[in-house]
Amino acid sequence: MNGHNRQPGHNRSNLLPFLFILLLLSFTWWYLSQPDHPFDPNATPRPITARGDLASDEMNTIELFESASPSVAYITSIELRRSFFSLNIYEIPQ
C-alpha cells in the first residue's frame, strides 16, 4: 500500500498535541509575565491590624489552651518519601 490512501483528517489529528502544548506554553508565559501574579519576588507584606476585642468563647478557648498545654505531649512521626518525578525527598507526617 502506498501513502496516498490516508483519510482526510489524519494529518490534522497529529497536530492537536502540538497545538495543545503550544497553547499551554503561551498561557504559562503570559501568566508569569503579569506584574501582579502571586510569585512576585518584590511583593511587600500587608500590615496586620487587630480586629478588636476577642469574644468570650475565644477568650475561654485561649485560657483552656494555656492551662492545659504544659501537660500535653506533642508526638509527630515523619516518613521520608522520594518524589517519583523529581526524586526529591519529602517528609510526610504519619
mmCIF file of C-alpha atoms in Angstrom:
data_model
loop_
_atom_site.group_PDB
_atom_site.id
_atom_site.type_symbol
_atom_site.label_atom_id
_atom_site.label_comp_id
_atom_site.label_asym_id
_atom_site.label_seq_id
_atom_site.Cartn_x
_atom_site.Cartn_y
_atom_site.Cartn_z
ATOM 1 C CA MET A 1 0.000 0.000 0.000
ATOM 2 C CA ASN A 2 1.176 3.485 -0.669
ATOM 3 C CA GLY A 3 0.719 6.581 1.493
ATOM 4 C CA HIS A 4 -1.912 8.136 -0.791
ATOM 5 C CA ASN A 5 -4.850 6.249 0.734
ATOM 6 C CA ARG A 6 -4.922 8.221 4.000
ATOM 7 C CA GLN A 7 -8.098 9.648 5.401
ATOM 8 C CA PRO A 8 -8.527 13.446 5.014
ATOM 9 C CA GLY A 9 -8.305 14.336 8.757
ATOM 10 C CA HIS A 10 -5.248 12.199 9.544
ATOM 11 C CA ASN A 11 -2.626 14.982 9.467
ATOM 12 C CA ARG A 12 -4.824 17.305 11.485
ATOM 13 C CA SER A 13 -5.108 14.807 14.381
ATOM 14 C CA ASN A 14 -1.307 14.602 14.615
ATOM 15 C CA LEU A 15 -1.177 18.368 15.071
ATOM 16 C CA LEU A 16 -3.543 18.517 18.079
ATOM 17 C CA PRO A 17 -0.986 17.550 20.784
ATOM 18 C CA PHE A 18 1.485 20.063 19.370
ATOM 19 C CA LEU A 19 -1.142 22.831 19.382
ATOM 20 C CA PHE A 20 -2.171 21.947 22.934
ATOM 21 C CA ILE A 21 1.425 22.160 24.179
ATOM 22 C CA LEU A 22 1.907 25.450 22.327
ATOM 23 C CA LEU A 23 -1.250 26.856 23.914
ATOM 24 C CA LEU A 24 -0.145 25.702 27.375
ATOM 25 C CA LEU A 25 3.304 27.267 26.996
ATOM 26 C CA SER A 26 1.774 30.509 25.712
ATOM 27 C CA PHE A 27 -0.577 30.725 28.688
ATOM 28 C CA THR A 28 2.257 29.991 31.127
ATOM 29 C CA TRP A 29 4.439 32.703 29.586
ATOM 30 C CA TRP A 30 1.546 35.191 29.676
ATOM 31 C CA TYR A 31 0.701 34.367 33.322
ATOM 32 C CA LEU A 32 4.278 34.687 34.538
ATOM 33 C CA SER A 33 4.768 37.970 32.678
ATOM 34 C CA GLN A 34 1.891 39.599 34.580
ATOM 35 C CA PRO A 35 3.190 42.077 37.205
ATOM 36 C CA ASP A 36 0.737 41.054 39.926
ATOM 37 C CA HIS A 37 0.990 37.279 39.875
ATOM 38 C CA PRO A 38 1.357 35.611 43.311
ATOM 39 C CA PHE A 39 5.050 34.796 42.864
ATOM 40 C CA ASP A 40 6.259 38.404 42.700
ATOM 41 C CA PRO A 41 9.677 38.500 44.445
ATOM 42 C CA ASN A 42 9.313 42.243 45.113
ATOM 43 C CA ALA A 43 5.928 41.944 46.836
ATOM 44 C CA THR A 44 5.624 43.729 50.196
ATOM 45 C CA PRO A 45 3.554 42.209 53.011
ATOM 46 C CA ARG A 46 0.442 43.991 54.185
ATOM 47 C CA PRO A 47 0.462 45.247 57.783
ATOM 48 C CA ILE A 48 -1.516 43.173 60.279
ATOM 49 C CA THR A 49 -4.092 45.119 62.244
ATOM 50 C CA ALA A 50 -6.144 43.955 65.197
ATOM 51 C CA ARG A 51 -9.845 43.492 64.503
ATOM 52 C CA GLY A 52 -10.920 44.411 68.016
ATOM 53 C CA ASP A 53 -11.548 42.615 71.299
ATOM 54 C CA LEU A 54 -11.978 38.853 71.341
ATOM 55 C CA ALA A 55 -15.344 37.267 72.066
ATOM 56 C CA SER A 56 -15.846 35.490 75.393
ATOM 57 C CA ASP A 57 -15.768 31.998 73.830
ATOM 58 C CA GLU A 58 -12.445 32.843 72.149
ATOM 59 C CA MET A 59 -11.014 34.064 75.461
ATOM 60 C CA ASN A 60 -12.206 30.841 77.159
ATOM 61 C CA THR A 61 -10.516 28.726 74.471
ATOM 62 C CA ILE A 62 -7.237 30.620 74.923
ATOM 63 C CA GLU A 63 -7.367 30.210 78.704
ATOM 64 C CA LEU A 64 -8.114 26.491 78.346
ATOM 65 C CA PHE A 65 -5.172 26.012 75.988
ATOM 66 C CA GLU A 66 -2.775 27.969 78.211
ATOM 67 C CA SER A 67 -3.769 25.983 81.309
ATOM 68 C CA ALA A 68 -3.655 22.550 79.610
ATOM 69 C CA SER A 69 -0.674 22.980 77.268
ATOM 70 C CA PRO A 70 2.065 22.158 79.830
ATOM 71 C CA SER A 71 0.569 18.682 80.339
ATOM 72 C CA VAL A 72 0.143 17.841 76.643
ATOM 73 C CA ALA A 73 2.692 15.732 74.771
ATOM 74 C CA TYR A 74 3.095 16.506 71.082
ATOM 75 C CA ILE A 75 4.086 13.384 69.156
ATOM 76 C CA THR A 76 4.898 13.568 65.478
ATOM 77 C CA SER A 77 6.065 10.726 63.295
ATOM 78 C CA ILE A 78 7.563 11.532 59.937
ATOM 79 C CA GLU A 79 8.085 9.254 56.967
ATOM 80 C CA LEU A 80 10.582 10.083 54.253
ATOM 81 C CA ARG A 81 9.327 9.615 50.695
ATOM 82 C CA ARG A 82 11.004 10.234 47.373
ATOM 83 C CA SER A 83 9.046 12.076 44.675
ATOM 84 C CA PHE A 84 8.544 9.938 41.579
ATOM 85 C CA PHE A 85 9.116 12.801 39.152
ATOM 86 C CA SER A 86 11.832 14.962 40.756
ATOM 87 C CA LEU A 87 13.476 12.357 43.043
ATOM 88 C CA ASN A 88 13.422 14.914 45.883
ATOM 89 C CA ILE A 89 12.911 13.557 49.385
ATOM 90 C CA TYR A 90 9.887 14.859 51.318
ATOM 91 C CA GLU A 91 8.900 14.498 54.970
ATOM 92 C CA ILE A 92 5.307 13.294 55.283
ATOM 93 C CA PRO A 93 3.516 13.278 58.656
ATOM 94 C CA GLN A 94 2.123 9.868 59.592
#
